[in-house]
Structure formats: structure tokens, C-alpha cells
Coordinates of C-alpha atoms and ligand atoms in Angstrom, one line a residue:
X1 CA 26.3 -11.9 -7.5
X2 CA 23.2 -12.9 -8.7
X3 CA 22.9 -12.5 -12.3
X4 CA 20.4 -13.2 -15.8
X5 CA 21.1 -12.1 -19.3
X6 CA 19.5 -9.4 -21.0
X7 CA 18.1 -11.2 -24.7
X8 CA 22.0 -11.4 -25.2
X9 CA 23.2 -7.7 -24.1
X10 CA 24.8 -6.7 -20.7
X11 CA 24.0 -9.4 -17.3
X12 CA 21.8 -8.0 -15.3
X13 CA 22.6 -8.3 -11.3
X14 CA 19.6 -8.8 -9.4
X15 CA 17.8 -6.8 -6.5
X16 CA 16.0 -8.7 -3.6
X17 CA 12.6 -7.9 -2.5
X18 CA 11.9 -8.0 1.6
X19 CA 8.7 -7.4 1.7
X20 CA 7.5 -6.2 5.3
X21 CA 3.7 -6.0 5.6
X22 CA 3.6 -8.8 7.5
X23 CA 5.4 -6.6 10.0
X24 CA 5.3 -3.1 9.3
X25 CA 2.7 -3.2 7.6
X26 CA 0.4 -4.4 10.0
X27 CA 2.0 -1.6 12.1
X28 CA -1.4 0.2 10.7
X29 CA -4.4 0.6 13.7
X30 CA -6.7 -1.4 13.1
X31 CA -4.8 -4.1 10.9
X32 CA -5.4 -6.6 12.8
X33 CA -4.5 -9.7 11.9
X34 CA -4.7 -12.9 13.1
X35 CA -1.9 -15.6 13.0
X36 CA -4.2 -17.6 10.1
X37 CA -4.6 -14.3 8.3
X38 CA -0.9 -13.8 8.5
X39 CA -0.4 -17.6 7.5
X40 CA -2.2 -17.2 5.0
X41 CA -0.5 -13.5 3.4
X42 CA 2.7 -15.9 3.9
X43 CA 2.1 -18.0 1.8
X44 CA 0.6 -15.9 -0.9
X45 CA 4.1 -14.2 -0.7
X46 CA 5.6 -17.1 -1.7
X47 CA 4.1 -17.7 -4.3
X48 CA 4.8 -13.7 -5.6
X49 CA 8.1 -14.9 -5.0
X50 CA 9.3 -12.6 -2.5
X51 CA 13.8 -13.4 -1.5
X52 CA 12.1 -12.7 2.2
X53 CA 9.0 -12.0 4.6
X54 CA 9.8 -10.4 7.6
X55 CA 7.3 -12.0 9.3
X56 CA 7.1 -10.2 12.5
X57 CA 7.6 -8.4 15.8
X58 CA 7.8 -12.0 17.9
X59 CA 8.9 -9.7 21.3
X60 CA 5.3 -7.9 20.4
X61 CA 3.1 -9.9 21.5
X62 CA 2.1 -13.5 22.9
X63 CA 0.2 -13.9 19.4
X64 CA 2.7 -12.1 17.3
X65 CA 5.7 -14.9 18.0
X66 CA 3.2 -17.9 17.7
X67 CA 1.9 -15.9 13.8
X68 CA 6.1 -16.5 12.9
X69 CA 6.4 -20.1 14.3
X70 CA 3.9 -21.2 12.1
X71 CA 4.8 -18.9 9.2
X72 CA 9.2 -19.8 9.5
X73 CA 7.3 -23.9 10.4
X74 CA 5.5 -23.9 6.9
X75 CA 6.3 -20.9 4.5
X76 CA 9.0 -22.3 2.5
X77 CA 11.4 -20.1 -0.1
X78 CA 11.4 -17.1 0.3
X79 CA 13.3 -15.8 3.9
X80 CA 11.5 -16.0 6.9
X81 CA 12.5 -12.4 9.0
X82 CA 11.4 -11.8 12.7
X83 CA 12.4 -8.5 14.1
X84 CA 14.1 -7.4 17.3
X85 CA 15.0 -4.0 19.3
X86 CA 19.1 -4.1 20.2
X87 CA 17.8 -6.1 23.4
X88 CA 19.1 -9.8 24.4
X89 CA 14.6 -10.5 25.5
X90 CA 14.1 -10.0 22.1
X91 CA 16.5 -11.2 20.2
X92 CA 15.8 -14.6 21.8
X93 CA 13.0 -14.7 21.0
X94 CA 13.5 -13.4 17.4
X95 CA 15.7 -16.7 16.9
X96 CA 12.9 -19.1 19.2
X97 CA 10.1 -17.5 16.8
X98 CA 12.5 -18.4 13.4
X99 CA 15.3 -20.7 14.2
X100 CA 13.0 -23.8 12.1
X101 CA 12.4 -21.7 9.3
X102 CA 14.7 -23.0 6.4
X103 CA 16.0 -19.8 5.7
X104 CA 16.0 -17.1 9.0
X105 CA 17.4 -13.9 9.3
X106 CA 17.5 -12.3 12.7
X107 CA 17.4 -8.7 12.2
X108 CA 18.3 -5.8 14.9
X109 CA 17.5 -1.5 14.3
X110 CA 19.0 0.8 16.4
X111 CA 18.9 4.2 16.4
X112 CA 21.6 6.2 15.3
X113 CA 20.4 10.0 14.7
X114 CA 21.4 12.2 17.4
X115 CA 17.4 12.2 18.2
X116 CA 17.9 8.7 18.7
X117 CA 20.4 8.1 20.5
X118 CA 19.8 11.1 23.1
X119 CA 15.7 11.5 23.4
X120 CA 14.9 7.7 23.5
X121 CA 18.1 6.3 24.7
X122 CA 19.1 9.0 26.7
X123 CA 22.9 8.0 26.3
X124 CA 25.6 8.9 23.9
X125 CA 26.7 7.6 20.3
X126 CA 30.1 5.6 21.5
X127 CA 27.5 3.9 24.5
X128 CA 24.7 3.8 21.5
X129 CA 27.8 2.0 19.1
X130 CA 29.0 -0.3 21.4
X131 CA 25.3 -1.6 22.2
X132 CA 24.2 -2.1 18.9
X133 CA 27.4 -4.7 18.6
X134 CA 27.3 -6.3 21.1
X135 CA 23.7 -6.8 20.2
X136 CA 24.1 -8.2 16.7
X137 CA 27.4 -10.6 18.1
X138 CA 25.2 -12.2 20.7
X139 CA 22.1 -12.5 17.6
X140 CA 25.0 -13.3 15.2
X141 CA 26.1 -16.1 17.5
X142 CA 22.1 -18.0 17.6
X143 CA 21.5 -17.4 13.9
X144 CA 24.2 -17.1 11.3
X145 CA 22.1 -14.9 9.0
X146 CA 21.8 -11.0 11.0
X147 CA 20.6 -7.7 10.0
X148 CA 21.4 -4.6 11.2
X149 CA 19.0 -1.2 10.9
X150 CA 19.9 1.8 11.4
X151 CA 16.7 4.0 12.3
X152 CA 16.4 7.0 11.7
X153 CA 19.6 7.1 9.3
X154 CA 18.5 9.8 7.0
X155 CA 19.0 12.3 9.7
X156 CA 22.0 9.9 10.5
X157 CA 25.4 12.4 10.8
X158 CA 27.2 11.0 7.2
X159 CA 29.9 10.0 9.3
X160 CA 29.2 8.8 12.1
X161 CA 26.9 5.8 10.2
X162 CA 29.5 5.1 7.8
X163 CA 31.5 4.2 10.8
X164 CA 28.8 2.7 12.4
X165 CA 28.0 0.3 9.1
X166 CA 31.8 -0.8 9.1
X167 CA 31.8 -2.2 12.6
X168 CA 28.5 -3.5 12.3
X169 CA 29.8 -5.7 9.1
X170 CA 33.1 -7.0 11.0
X171 CA 31.6 -8.4 13.3
X172 CA 29.4 -10.3 11.8
X173 CA 26.4 -8.4 9.4
X174 CA 24.8 -9.7 6.5
X175 CA 23.1 -7.4 5.2
X176 CA 23.4 -3.7 6.2
X177 CA 19.5 -1.4 6.7
X178 CA 19.7 2.4 5.9
X179 CA 16.3 3.1 6.6
X180 CA 14.9 6.3 5.7
X181 CA 12.4 6.0 9.2
X182 CA 10.3 9.2 9.2
X183 CA 9.7 9.4 5.3
X184 CA 12.3 12.9 5.2
X185 CA 14.6 11.7 1.8
X186 CA 14.9 12.7 -1.6
X187 CA 15.7 11.0 -3.9
X188 CA 18.7 12.9 -5.2
X189 CA 20.7 13.2 -2.1
X190 CA 19.3 9.5 -0.2
X191 CA 21.2 8.3 -3.3
X192 CA 24.1 9.9 -2.3
X193 CA 23.8 8.4 1.0
X194 CA 24.1 5.2 -0.6
X195 CA 26.9 6.2 -2.8
X196 CA 28.8 8.0 -0.2
X197 CA 28.4 4.3 2.5
X198 CA 29.8 2.1 -1.0
X199 CA 32.9 4.9 -1.0
X200 CA 33.2 5.2 2.7
X201 CA 32.8 2.1 4.6
X202 CA 36.3 -0.7 3.1
X203 CA 34.8 -3.7 4.0
X204 CA 31.0 -3.2 2.1
X205 CA 31.3 -5.6 -0.1
X206 CA 30.8 -8.4 2.6
X207 CA 27.8 -7.5 2.4
X208 CA 24.0 -7.5 1.4
X209 CA 23.3 -3.3 1.4
X210 CA 19.4 -2.1 2.0
X211 CA 17.0 0.7 2.0
X212 CA 14.1 0.3 3.8
X213 CA 12.1 4.0 2.7
X214 CA 8.3 5.4 4.5
X215 CA 6.5 7.6 2.2
X216 CA 5.9 10.5 4.4
X217 CA 6.1 13.0 0.7
X218 CA 4.9 10.6 -1.8
X219 CA 8.9 9.8 -2.2
X220 CA 9.0 5.9 -1.0
X221 CA 9.0 4.7 -4.3
X222 CA 12.2 6.7 -6.0
X223 CA 14.1 7.1 -3.1
X224 CA 14.3 3.5 -2.7
X225 CA 14.6 3.8 -7.1
X226 CA 17.2 6.9 -6.0
X227 CA 19.1 3.7 -3.9
X228 CA 19.6 0.6 -6.1
X229 CA 21.5 2.6 -8.5
X230 CA 24.3 3.9 -5.9
X231 CA 24.6 0.8 -4.3
X232 CA 21.6 -1.3 -2.7
X233 CA 20.5 -4.5 -4.0
X234 CA 18.1 -5.6 -1.3
X235 CA 14.9 -3.1 -1.1
X236 CA 12.7 -3.2 2.2
X237 CA 8.2 -3.0 0.5
X238 CA 4.8 -3.4 2.1
X239 CA 1.9 -4.8 -0.5
X240 CA -0.2 -1.7 -1.4
X241 CA 2.3 0.4 -0.2
X242 CA 0.6 -0.1 3.4
X243 CA 2.5 0.8 7.5
X244 CA 2.2 3.1 9.7
X245 CA 1.4 7.6 8.5
X246 CA 1.8 7.7 5.3
X247 CA 3.2 3.9 5.0
X248 CA 6.4 2.1 3.3
X249 CA 7.9 2.3 -0.4
X250 CA 5.3 -0.6 -2.5
X251 CA 6.2 -3.5 -3.2
X252 CA 4.0 -3.7 -6.3
X253 CA 5.8 -0.3 -7.8
X254 CA 10.0 -1.4 -7.0
X255 CA 9.1 -4.9 -9.0
X256 CA 7.1 -3.2 -12.0
X257 CA 8.9 -0.4 -12.6
X258 CA 12.3 -2.0 -12.7
X259 CA 10.5 -4.4 -15.3
X260 CA 8.8 -1.8 -17.0
X261 CA 12.1 -0.1 -17.3
X262 CA 15.2 -2.7 -17.7
X263 CA 16.4 -0.4 -20.2
X264 CA 17.0 2.3 -17.5
X265 CA 17.3 0.4 -14.6
X266 CA 19.7 -3.2 -15.6
X267 CA 18.0 -4.8 -12.6
X268 CA 16.1 -7.4 -12.1
X269 CA 13.5 -8.8 -9.3
X270 CA 12.2 -12.5 -8.5
X271 CA 9.2 -11.5 -8.5
X272 CA 6.3 -12.8 -9.8
X273 CA 4.3 -10.3 -11.4
X274 CA 1.2 -12.8 -12.7
X275 CA 0.6 -12.8 -8.4
X276 CA 0.7 -9.4 -7.6
X277 CA -3.2 -8.8 -7.9
X278 CA -4.1 -11.3 -6.1
X279 CA -1.5 -10.7 -2.9
X280 CA -2.9 -6.6 -3.1
X281 CA -6.7 -8.0 -2.8
X282 CA -5.2 -11.1 -0.1
X283 CA -3.7 -8.4 1.8
X284 CA -6.4 -5.4 1.5
X285 CA -8.9 -8.2 2.0
X286 CA -7.6 -9.4 5.5
X287 CA -6.2 -6.6 6.8
X288 CA -9.3 -3.5 5.9
X289 CA -7.9 -1.7 4.4
X290 CA -9.4 0.1 0.7
X291 CA -6.4 0.6 -2.4
X292 CA -7.6 3.8 -3.9
X293 CA -9.0 4.1 -6.9
X294 CA -5.5 5.3 -8.3
X295 CA -2.9 3.5 -7.4
X296 CA -0.7 3.4 -9.4
X297 CA -0.4 -0.6 -10.7
X298 CA -2.7 -2.1 -8.3
X299 CA -6.1 0.3 -7.9
X300 CA -9.5 -0.3 -9.2
X301 CA -8.6 2.8 -11.8
X302 CA -4.8 1.6 -12.6
X303 CA -5.7 0.6 -16.7
X304 CA -8.9 2.3 -16.8
X305 CA -9.4 4.1 -19.7
X306 CA -11.7 6.7 -20.1
X307 CA -10.9 9.8 -22.8
X308 CA -12.3 9.6 -25.9
X309 CA -8.6 10.3 -27.6
X310 CA -7.2 7.3 -25.4
X311 CA -10.3 4.3 -25.9
X312 CA -9.2 5.3 -29.6
X313 CA -5.3 4.9 -29.7
X314 CA -5.3 2.1 -27.1
X315 CA -8.1 -0.3 -29.7
X316 CA -6.3 0.7 -33.1
X317 CA -2.5 -0.7 -30.6
X318 CA -2.3 -0.5 -26.6
X319 CA 1.3 0.6 -26.6
X320 CA 0.1 3.8 -27.3
X321 CA -0.8 4.8 -23.8
X322 CA -0.4 1.8 -22.1
X323 CA 2.7 1.1 -20.1
X324 CA 2.3 -2.1 -18.6
X325 CA 0.0 -4.6 -20.2
X326 CA -3.4 -5.7 -17.4
X327 CA -1.9 -9.4 -17.8
X328 CA 0.8 -9.0 -16.4
X329 CA -0.7 -8.6 -13.3
X330 CA -2.3 -11.8 -13.4
X331 CA -5.2 -9.1 -14.1
X332 CA -7.9 -10.9 -16.4
X333 CA -11.8 -10.5 -18.0
X334 CA -14.1 -11.7 -15.1
X335 CA -13.8 -15.3 -15.7
X336 CA -17.1 -17.3 -15.4
X337 CA -15.5 -21.1 -13.3
X338 CA -17.9 -22.4 -11.5
X339 CA -21.6 -22.8 -11.2
X340 CA -24.3 -25.0 -8.4
X341 CA -24.2 -27.8 -10.8
X342 CA -20.1 -28.2 -11.6
X343 CA -20.3 -30.5 -8.4
X344 CA -17.6 -31.2 -6.1
X345 CA -14.6 -32.4 -7.6
X346 CA -14.6 -29.2 -9.7
X347 CA -14.8 -27.1 -6.9
X348 CA -11.9 -29.5 -5.3
X349 CA -9.8 -29.1 -8.4
X350 CA -10.2 -25.1 -8.5
X351 CA -9.4 -24.6 -5.0
X352 CA -6.5 -27.0 -5.7
X353 CA -5.2 -24.8 -8.7
X354 CA -5.6 -22.1 -7.0
X355 CA -3.4 -22.5 -4.2
X356 CA -5.3 -23.4 -0.9
X357 CA -4.8 -26.0 1.5
X358 CA -8.3 -26.8 3.3
X359 CA -8.4 -29.5 5.4
X360 CA -11.9 -31.8 4.8
X361 CA -14.0 -30.0 7.1
X362 CA -13.3 -26.8 5.7
X363 CA -14.3 -28.1 2.5
X364 CA -16.6 -28.9 3.5
X365 CA -18.1 -25.8 4.8
X366 CA -16.3 -24.5 1.0
X367 CA -18.7 -26.6 -0.9
X368 CA -22.5 -25.7 1.4
X369 CA -21.0 -21.7 0.9
X370 CA -20.4 -22.0 -2.6
X371 CA -23.7 -24.4 -3.3
X372 CA -25.8 -21.0 -1.6
X373 CA -23.8 -18.5 -3.3
X374 CA -24.4 -20.2 -6.7
X375 CA -28.0 -20.9 -5.9
X376 CA -28.4 -16.9 -5.6
X377 CA -26.2 -15.9 -8.1
X378 CA -25.4 -18.7 -11.2
X379 CA -22.1 -17.6 -12.3
X380 CA -19.8 -18.0 -9.9
X381 CA -16.0 -15.7 -11.4
X382 CA -12.4 -16.3 -10.4
X383 CA -12.5 -14.0 -7.7
X384 CA -16.1 -15.1 -6.0
X385 CA -14.5 -18.1 -5.2
X386 CA -11.5 -16.4 -3.8
X387 CA -14.0 -14.9 -1.3
X388 CA -15.9 -17.6 -0.4
X389 CA -12.6 -20.1 0.5
X390 CA -11.2 -17.0 2.8
X391 CA -14.4 -16.1 4.0
X392 CA -14.7 -19.8 5.2
X393 CA -11.6 -20.1 6.8
X394 CA -11.3 -16.7 8.5
X395 CA -14.3 -16.4 9.8
X396 CA -16.6 -19.5 9.9
X397 CA -13.9 -22.2 11.5
X398 CA -12.6 -19.2 13.2
X399 CA -12.1 -20.3 16.7
X400 CA -12.7 -16.8 17.9
X401 CA -16.6 -17.5 16.6
X402 CA -18.8 -17.4 19.9
X403 CA -22.2 -16.1 18.2
X404 CA -23.3 -17.2 14.4
X405 CA -25.5 -14.9 12.4
X406 CA -29.4 -17.6 11.9
X407 CA -31.2 -14.6 10.1
X408 CA -32.8 -11.1 9.9
X409 CA -35.5 -9.4 9.3
X410 CA -36.2 -5.4 8.5
X411 CA -38.9 -3.6 8.0
X412 CA -38.3 -0.4 5.9
X413 CA -40.4 2.1 3.6
X414 CA -40.8 5.3 2.4
X415 CA -41.5 7.9 6.3
X416 CA -40.9 5.2 8.0
X417 CA -38.6 4.3 11.1
X418 CA -36.5 0.9 10.0
X419 CA -36.9 -2.1 12.2
X420 CA -34.6 -4.9 12.3
X421 CA -35.2 -8.3 13.8
X422 CA -31.7 -10.2 14.5
X423 CA -31.9 -14.2 15.2
X424 CA -27.8 -14.9 16.4
X425 CA -26.9 -18.8 17.5
X426 CA -25.1 -19.1 20.7
X427 CA -23.3 -21.9 21.4
X428 CA -26.9 -24.2 20.0
X429 CA -29.3 -21.5 21.9
X430 CA -31.0 -19.1 19.7
X431 CA -31.7 -15.0 21.0
X432 CA -33.8 -12.9 19.9
X433 CA -33.9 -9.5 19.6
X434 CA -35.5 -5.4 17.5
X435 CA -34.3 -2.9 17.8
X436 CA -35.2 0.6 14.9
X437 CA -32.4 2.5 13.4
X438 CA -32.1 5.5 11.7
X439 CA -31.6 3.5 8.3
X440 CA -31.7 -0.6 7.9
X441 CA -27.4 -1.7 8.9
X442 CA -27.9 0.5 12.0
X443 CA -30.9 -1.1 13.0
X444 CA -28.9 -4.6 12.3
X445 CA -26.0 -4.0 13.8
X446 CA -28.2 -2.2 16.9
X447 CA -30.4 -5.1 17.8
X448 CA -26.8 -7.9 17.6
X449 CA -25.5 -5.2 20.3
X450 CA -28.9 -5.9 22.3
X451 CA -28.5 -9.7 22.1
X452 CA -25.2 -9.4 23.6
X453 CA -25.7 -6.7 26.1
X454 CA -22.9 -4.5 24.8
X455 CA -23.1 -1.2 23.3
X456 CA -20.1 -1.1 20.6
X457 CA -18.7 1.9 18.6
X458 CA -18.9 1.6 15.2
X459 CA -15.2 2.9 13.7
X460 CA -15.3 2.5 10.3
X461 CA -18.0 0.7 8.0
X462 CA -17.3 0.0 4.5
X463 CA -19.1 -2.4 1.4
X464 CA -17.8 -3.6 -1.8
X465 CA -19.2 -5.7 -4.6
X466 CA -16.7 -8.7 -6.2
X467 CA -17.0 -8.2 -9.2
X468 CA -19.8 -5.0 -11.4
X469 CA -22.0 -7.7 -12.4
X470 CA -25.9 -7.0 -10.3
X471 CA -26.1 -10.0 -8.6
X472 CA -22.1 -9.6 -7.0
X473 CA -20.6 -10.6 -4.5
X474 CA -21.2 -7.9 -1.8
X475 CA -18.2 -7.8 1.0
X476 CA -18.6 -5.8 4.1
X477 CA -16.0 -4.7 6.5
X478 CA -16.8 -3.1 9.9
X479 CA -14.0 -2.2 12.5
X480 CA -15.7 -1.1 15.8
X481 CA -14.8 -0.7 19.5
X482 CA -15.6 -1.9 22.7
X483 CA -13.7 -1.0 26.5
X484 CA -10.3 0.3 24.4
X485 CA -10.4 -2.6 22.2
X486 CA -10.7 -2.6 18.2
X487 CA -10.8 -5.6 15.5
X488 CA -12.0 -6.1 12.0
X489 CA -14.8 -7.9 10.8
X490 CA -15.9 -8.9 7.5
X491 CA -18.6 -10.8 6.1
X492 CA -19.4 -11.5 1.9
X493 CA -23.5 -12.2 0.7
X494 CA -24.5 -11.6 -2.1
X495 CA -27.3 -9.4 -0.1
X496 CA -25.8 -6.5 1.2
X497 CA -28.0 -6.4 4.9
X498 CA -26.9 -10.2 5.2
X499 CA -22.8 -8.7 4.3
X500 CA -23.5 -5.9 6.4
X501 CA -24.5 -8.3 9.4
X502 CA -22.2 -11.0 9.4
X503 CA -19.1 -8.5 9.4
X504 CA -20.5 -6.9 12.9
X505 CA -21.1 -10.0 14.2
X506 CA -17.8 -11.5 13.3
X507 CA -16.2 -8.4 15.0
X508 CA -17.8 -8.3 17.5
X509 CA -16.8 -12.1 17.9
X510 CA -13.0 -11.3 18.2
X511 CA -14.0 -8.6 20.6
X512 CA -15.1 -11.0 23.0
X513 CA -12.1 -13.0 22.5
X514 CA -9.6 -11.1 23.5
X515 CA -11.6 -10.1 26.6
X516 CA -12.1 -13.2 27.2
X517 CA -8.8 -14.2 26.6
X518 CA -6.5 -11.1 27.2
X519 CA -6.9 -11.6 30.7
X520 CA -6.2 -15.0 30.8
X521 CA -2.0 -14.3 29.4
X522 CA -3.6 -16.5 26.1
X523 CA -1.7 -16.9 22.9
X524 CA -4.1 -15.0 20.3
X525 CA -3.2 -11.9 18.0
X526 CA -3.6 -9.2 21.5
X527 CA -1.7 -6.8 19.8
X528 CA -4.4 -4.6 18.1
X529 CA -6.6 -4.9 20.8
X530 CA -4.2 -2.9 22.9
X531 CA -4.6 1.0 21.3
X532 CA -1.1 1.9 22.9
X533 CA 1.0 -1.3 22.3
X534 CA 4.6 -2.1 23.5
X535 CA 7.4 -1.6 21.1
X536 CA 5.6 -1.9 17.6
X537 CA 6.1 2.1 17.3
X538 CA 9.6 1.3 16.6
X539 CA 9.4 1.0 12.7
X540 CA 13.4 0.0 11.6
Ligands
LIG601 ZN1 9.4 1.6 8.4

């Protein structure tokens, strides 16, 4: 058993952190990560020092299969997990995806509640159990580490659940997961369910008992903590609590609750809290999912004290109103790090320090972009550099890039209809169009549509400043759809009109890529481009 010592007092047991941001979190409609973005998030999760990364559901799309493969080959440290239904083909594909990982794990799931057994599978408890055991044995024949999830466990008859758990352990499961798939559990009851399994299941000590909670009643973190108090030792969770519907249990809430209240829980995790904020920002930005300002731990206001009494207390002694130190989460005052005169060497050093691995072409593109931003913005902060690097590696060098924004011009003013003129390039050919619009941004988007020759429905549009300075870098995120395909685009610039135009063009490039390659059955991540994806609405 992995233990650590708490200042010479009693040993603290370890809670294993299983991150499913790239699988359950990615099921959010419109999250649309491509394989390169999934890899970048996985590398960051490794820096965060989670124990397991559930990298995807390989059978769901060729894009997901190749993304999981890339993660298995390149990400060292955590166990790499692939999800599979209790179906031979799923398990084979999962194994194909992760077989090269340092520590691979196949994760098989099958419903155990009567609702799932009867309504979803049209079978009975005994046949479902038999199918689960067969699937588990097959997975075990391929991979030594196999996790078994009893989907919808919180609505399962506890006696039957105990029987399933006992038999899958006997058949070779190394981790057994008890999911609250629909977010129905309440803490006391869920804790009892876990305690009951520990009592009733004779071979329970042979596995790591895990829980997977959803947040439909806002209880995912509370249910997870109740479960570890009653014997669960693995927690399944996502960064920023992302996930289908109301989301999954939030990684940062669980990790920081255990850490802050170690006097009570007497557990520890291996999570490097200093990486929490950076992970949160990366996931939010790449998935186009903003974090609510008052979100625990990672919200923009989580450490903002606005009442005078609190401010006074904080100035006298921070512990009067502050239970978590922001610097422990990697939150620092905006550090001015570089200027236009910093030069290639300093930039390369800083990028390396931040953990990015760029090839020569990527570095040159970053350097060029850095110079043009530094020229307008003078001071480049830590956060700006993240955006510049991500912008270059995810958009400008993407294989989905067909159109590029060359320039735009907008004329607007009091009582005048805004008019935009946009120039795009496509394979060295310059294309130009003008359009009026209700506002300057709409005019730009319409002019782009004119050039591309098709109409795109704008589903979501956000603009955000990276730092709170006047000359801040603005990030625009747009979500557009066309012919049932949906895509996300991001752009950054010190000029928000330009950032918006870049984001729109990127989204259109992605849609174009899907439309062109999907019909040829290419390996691109087309899952998110389908309105209805075949197997993803499972959520163990
Ligand atoms: Zn789930």
C-alpha cells in the first residue's frame, strides 16, 4: 500500500487520481478536440501527475483511435486507459490503441441496473453478468491491467452489484469502478453502498475500488469524498468538472479538498497542485468551454475578496479568510517575462521551461508571432506566451488549414451600417469580398462566408482578455455549424476584430476538413462533427 507520512504522525494512504477529461469530458457537445490537442492535454495531465489518463474510447471514431495511440506512445508516467464496451471488437480496438503504453489499462463497462439490463440490452441479470465476465476475461488475455465498470451502479440492486463485483474480481479485474452514471446518488447513501461492498465482497481486497460520479445534483465531489471515506481508493474525475450534462466530479476540487483537509481525510494524492491553474486554462481554451467565475478552486473569482471586512482581514493575516493559498495552485501575479528585444534564445529558453516541445518550424512560427505581438503589446506575460504557442501549434500549423486571414477592413460609425472587406488566401491565391452586417463582427463573418461560398450558422461566440491590462491579448472562440457538422475555432490578437476573424476562419477550415475527408473515411477526429455519434453516449 502506498503511504506517506504526515509530519511523523499516522501514515496517510494514497488516493489514485484517474482523469477522464479526454474521454468523459470530451463527450461534451462541441468539445471537438483533434488528436494534436488531445496529446497536448495529456502531456499537461502528466505534468499534473495524475495516476491514470483515460485517453479516449477508441472504437468511437478513427480519430479517437489515433489520438489514444499517440498518447500511449508519447506520454510517460501515468497509466494510459482506453474505454471499451463489453464487446470483443471494442476491446480489441482499445488494446490496439494502448498496447505501446508504458502502463496500459483496458477499461470495460457494462450496465448493472435493471433499467440498463432490460431496456438497453433486452436481457436478464444472469446473462448480462455472463457477458461481462466473458468480456473481462478477453480483455485480461490481452492486457494485465483491466478495470471493470458497473455502469449505473447507484441505481443497481446492491445484492446483485456485490455479486457482479465478486465475480469480476475472481475473473481477474484489477480495478472495479462504481459509477454514479446519472448523478443520482447522495453522499451518505453512496458512502454506504461502497462500505457495503467492502463488507459483502469476500475478495474485495484484491482490487482497487474506484468511483465515478456525475454532477447532476451538484453532489459529484461530495459523493466522491464520501466514497473514499468508506474505502474507495481511486477517484475518476475531470479538469474543470467537464463532462456530459452537468459534468463529472472535478479533479481540482477533490485534490484540493483532500489536501486542505488532510486533518480530516488523512489521505494524499500525487497531484502537483502547482500545475492546476495551467491545466484548467489549457483545457478550457482547447475545448472552448469557459470556467464559471465562481467555480471552486479554478474560477476567476475564487480568490477575489471584495467585501471591505474581508480585505482588511486578509491584509492583516491571510489565513483569516483564506483556506487555500493561490500560489499553491500555480496562480502568480502576471509576471512580465519578455519584450520584443528579448531575442530568440530567451524565447526558446522560456518555452522549454514551460514544457512545450516544438520542432524548428514550429519555433520559427512562434518567434514570428511573438515579435508581432510584442511589437504592439510591449510586455509579454506568462499567460500571453501560452496563448501564442498554442495558437501557432494548434491553428496555424494545423493540417486542417485551407484558408488564412490576410487582412480585413471595417468601416463603421454612428448611424452607419458597418461594412467589412476581408482578404483570405487559399493556396497562394488571394480571395476578397465585402459585406454589410448588423455589427462589425457580423460583417466580417458574412464577408468570409461570401469568399468560402457557403453559409455557416454561428452557434456560439465569446471574446476574453488574457490579462487585465488595456493592451491585453484577446482570445475569440467561435462555434459554427454547417450541414450538421459542428466545429470550434479560436483566434488571438491584440485586436479583437482580428482575433474574431481568425477564429471564424479556423472553424470554417475545420468544417471544410471534416466535409472533405469524412466521406473518404480518413483518420481525422470526425466524431464531434456528427450530430449523433454511435457509441459515445455510454458514460460509464
Ligand atoms: Zn461518466
